[in-house]
Amino acid sequence: RESLAARKSDDALAWLQLNVEFYPRSAQSFVELAKAHLAKRDRESAVADLTKALAIDPANAEAKRELDRLRK
């Protein structure tokens, strides 16, 4: 049986994916999507999301910090 926490992270992931479809130029949306992917232990997707965030906003300190941490 699926835990409540797993369902919540699945719901968050679905909403955030929808958000980046509506706001594809929002670096912060991709940062938040990366956090949701990390909560699901999907490191590869999180790295891709953070890379997109930095392509949109190269000065995004949070995206840089998280991407550096993941690449260590």
mmCIF file with all atom_site columns, C-alpha atoms in Angstrom:
data_model
loop_
_atom_site.group_PDB
_atom_site.id
_atom_site.type_symbol
_atom_site.label_atom_id
_atom_site.label_alt_id
_atom_site.label_comp_id
_atom_site.label_asym_id
_atom_site.label_entity_id
_atom_site.label_seq_id
_atom_site.pdbx_PDB_ins_code
_atom_site.Cartn_x
_atom_site.Cartn_y
_atom_site.Cartn_z
_atom_site.occupancy
_atom_site.B_iso_or_equiv
_atom_site.pdbx_formal_charge
_atom_site.auth_seq_id
_atom_site.auth_comp_id
_atom_site.auth_asym_id
_atom_site.auth_atom_id
_atom_site.pdbx_PDB_model_num
ATOM 1  C CA . ARG A 1 1  ? 0.000  0.000  0.000   1.00 0.00 ? 1  ARG A CA 1
ATOM 2  C CA . GLU A 1 2  ? 1.227  3.467  -0.910  1.00 0.00 ? 2  GLU A CA 1
ATOM 3  C CA . SER A 1 3  ? 2.127  5.781  1.962   1.00 0.00 ? 3  SER A CA 1
ATOM 4  C CA . LEU A 1 4  ? 0.557  9.193  2.425   1.00 0.00 ? 4  LEU A CA 1
ATOM 5  C CA . ALA A 1 5  ? 3.982  10.831 2.006   1.00 0.00 ? 5  ALA A CA 1
ATOM 6  C CA . ALA A 1 6  ? 4.504  9.087  -1.338  1.00 0.00 ? 6  ALA A CA 1
ATOM 7  C CA . ARG A 1 7  ? 1.114  10.253 -2.598  1.00 0.00 ? 7  ARG A CA 1
ATOM 8  C CA . LYS A 1 8  ? 1.857  13.821 -1.548  1.00 0.00 ? 8  LYS A CA 1
ATOM 9  C CA . SER A 1 9  ? 5.177  13.868 -3.388  1.00 0.00 ? 9  SER A CA 1
ATOM 10 C CA . ASP A 1 10 ? 3.474  12.363 -6.454  1.00 0.00 ? 10 ASP A CA 1
ATOM 11 C CA . ASP A 1 11 ? 0.818  15.084 -6.305  1.00 0.00 ? 11 ASP A CA 1
ATOM 12 C CA . ALA A 1 12 ? 3.448  17.788 -5.885  1.00 0.00 ? 12 ALA A CA 1
ATOM 13 C CA . LEU A 1 13 ? 5.405  16.419 -8.824  1.00 0.00 ? 13 LEU A CA 1
ATOM 14 C CA . ALA A 1 14 ? 2.303  16.405 -11.031 1.00 0.00 ? 14 ALA A CA 1
ATOM 15 C CA . TRP A 1 15 ? 1.445  20.010 -10.128 1.00 0.00 ? 15 TRP A CA 1
ATOM 16 C CA . LEU A 1 16 ? 4.998  21.208 -10.653 1.00 0.00 ? 16 LEU A CA 1
ATOM 17 C CA . GLN A 1 17 ? 5.227  19.489 -14.030 1.00 0.00 ? 17 GLN A CA 1
ATOM 18 C CA . LEU A 1 18 ? 2.017  21.220 -15.034 1.00 0.00 ? 18 LEU A CA 1
ATOM 19 C CA . ASN A 1 19 ? 3.425  24.508 -13.752 1.00 0.00 ? 19 ASN A CA 1
ATOM 20 C CA . VAL A 1 20 ? 6.525  24.296 -15.975 1.00 0.00 ? 20 VAL A CA 1
ATOM 21 C CA . GLU A 1 21 ? 4.278  23.565 -18.950 1.00 0.00 ? 21 GLU A CA 1
ATOM 22 C CA . PHE A 1 22 ? 2.369  26.796 -18.297 1.00 0.00 ? 22 PHE A CA 1
ATOM 23 C CA . TYR A 1 23 ? 5.467  28.792 -17.277 1.00 0.00 ? 23 TYR A CA 1
ATOM 24 C CA . PRO A 1 24 ? 8.381  27.336 -19.253 1.00 0.00 ? 24 PRO A CA 1
ATOM 25 C CA . ARG A 1 25 ? 10.504 30.470 -18.707 1.00 0.00 ? 25 ARG A CA 1
ATOM 26 C CA . SER A 1 26 ? 10.266 30.326 -14.910 1.00 0.00 ? 26 SER A CA 1
ATOM 27 C CA . ALA A 1 27 ? 13.622 29.267 -13.499 1.00 0.00 ? 27 ALA A CA 1
ATOM 28 C CA . GLN A 1 28 ? 12.126 28.988 -10.008 1.00 0.00 ? 28 GLN A CA 1
ATOM 29 C CA . SER A 1 29 ? 9.515  26.527 -11.263 1.00 0.00 ? 29 SER A CA 1
ATOM 30 C CA . PHE A 1 30 ? 12.307 24.258 -12.488 1.00 0.00 ? 30 PHE A CA 1
ATOM 31 C CA . VAL A 1 31 ? 14.134 24.598 -9.161  1.00 0.00 ? 31 VAL A CA 1
ATOM 32 C CA . GLU A 1 32 ? 10.985 23.514 -7.324  1.00 0.00 ? 32 GLU A CA 1
ATOM 33 C CA . LEU A 1 33 ? 10.471 20.649 -9.786  1.00 0.00 ? 33 LEU A CA 1
ATOM 34 C CA . ALA A 1 34 ? 14.052 19.538 -9.067  1.00 0.00 ? 34 ALA A CA 1
ATOM 35 C CA . LYS A 1 35 ? 13.255 19.467 -5.344  1.00 0.00 ? 35 LYS A CA 1
ATOM 36 C CA . ALA A 1 36 ? 10.238 17.263 -6.017  1.00 0.00 ? 36 ALA A CA 1
ATOM 37 C CA . HIS A 1 37 ? 12.345 14.917 -8.139  1.00 0.00 ? 37 HIS A CA 1
ATOM 38 C CA . LEU A 1 38 ? 14.907 14.713 -5.334  1.00 0.00 ? 38 LEU A CA 1
ATOM 39 C CA . ALA A 1 39 ? 12.139 13.854 -2.872  1.00 0.00 ? 39 ALA A CA 1
ATOM 40 C CA . LYS A 1 40 ? 11.346 10.920 -5.174  1.00 0.00 ? 40 LYS A CA 1
ATOM 41 C CA . ARG A 1 41 ? 15.075 10.053 -5.310  1.00 0.00 ? 41 ARG A CA 1
ATOM 42 C CA . ASP A 1 42 ? 15.230 10.880 -9.033  1.00 0.00 ? 42 ASP A CA 1
ATOM 43 C CA . ARG A 1 43 ? 18.630 12.546 -9.160  1.00 0.00 ? 43 ARG A CA 1
ATOM 44 C CA . GLU A 1 44 ? 18.913 12.459 -12.965 1.00 0.00 ? 44 GLU A CA 1
ATOM 45 C CA . SER A 1 45 ? 15.681 14.406 -13.455 1.00 0.00 ? 45 SER A CA 1
ATOM 46 C CA . ALA A 1 46 ? 16.657 16.870 -10.724 1.00 0.00 ? 46 ALA A CA 1
ATOM 47 C CA . VAL A 1 47 ? 19.946 17.597 -12.493 1.00 0.00 ? 47 VAL A CA 1
ATOM 48 C CA . ALA A 1 48 ? 18.068 18.130 -15.773 1.00 0.00 ? 48 ALA A CA 1
ATOM 49 C CA . ASP A 1 49 ? 15.600 20.491 -14.068 1.00 0.00 ? 49 ASP A CA 1
ATOM 50 C CA . LEU A 1 50 ? 18.370 22.533 -12.461 1.00 0.00 ? 50 LEU A CA 1
ATOM 51 C CA . THR A 1 51 ? 20.231 22.713 -15.764 1.00 0.00 ? 51 THR A CA 1
ATOM 52 C CA . LYS A 1 52 ? 17.071 24.115 -17.383 1.00 0.00 ? 52 LYS A CA 1
ATOM 53 C CA . ALA A 1 53 ? 16.683 26.618 -14.538 1.00 0.00 ? 53 ALA A CA 1
ATOM 54 C CA . LEU A 1 54 ? 20.231 27.862 -15.120 1.00 0.00 ? 54 LEU A CA 1
ATOM 55 C CA . ALA A 1 55 ? 19.687 28.073 -18.881 1.00 0.00 ? 55 ALA A CA 1
ATOM 56 C CA . ILE A 1 56 ? 16.747 30.388 -18.168 1.00 0.00 ? 56 ILE A CA 1
ATOM 57 C CA . ASP A 1 57 ? 18.453 32.343 -15.364 1.00 0.00 ? 57 ASP A CA 1
ATOM 58 C CA . PRO A 1 58 ? 22.230 31.851 -15.228 1.00 0.00 ? 58 PRO A CA 1
ATOM 59 C CA . ALA A 1 59 ? 22.396 33.974 -12.057 1.00 0.00 ? 59 ALA A CA 1
ATOM 60 C CA . ASN A 1 60 ? 20.025 31.720 -10.069 1.00 0.00 ? 60 ASN A CA 1
ATOM 61 C CA . ALA A 1 61 ? 22.117 31.047 -6.953  1.00 0.00 ? 61 ALA A CA 1
ATOM 62 C CA . GLU A 1 62 ? 19.827 28.332 -5.584  1.00 0.00 ? 62 GLU A CA 1
ATOM 63 C CA . ALA A 1 63 ? 19.953 26.344 -8.829  1.00 0.00 ? 63 ALA A CA 1
ATOM 64 C CA . LYS A 1 64 ? 23.755 26.692 -8.987  1.00 0.00 ? 64 LYS A CA 1
ATOM 65 C CA . ARG A 1 65 ? 24.167 25.592 -5.372  1.00 0.00 ? 65 ARG A CA 1
ATOM 66 C CA . GLU A 1 66 ? 21.911 22.555 -5.735  1.00 0.00 ? 66 GLU A CA 1
ATOM 67 C CA . LEU A 1 67 ? 23.449 21.514 -9.050  1.00 0.00 ? 67 LEU A CA 1
ATOM 68 C CA . ASP A 1 68 ? 26.965 21.755 -7.584  1.00 0.00 ? 68 ASP A CA 1
ATOM 69 C CA . ARG A 1 69 ? 25.850 19.663 -4.601  1.00 0.00 ? 69 ARG A CA 1
ATOM 70 C CA . LEU A 1 70 ? 24.346 16.985 -6.859  1.00 0.00 ? 70 LEU A CA 1
ATOM 71 C CA . ARG A 1 71 ? 27.398 16.789 -9.088  1.00 0.00 ? 71 ARG A CA 1
ATOM 72 C CA . LYS A 1 72 ? 29.792 16.069 -6.185  1.00 0.00 ? 72 LYS A CA 1
#
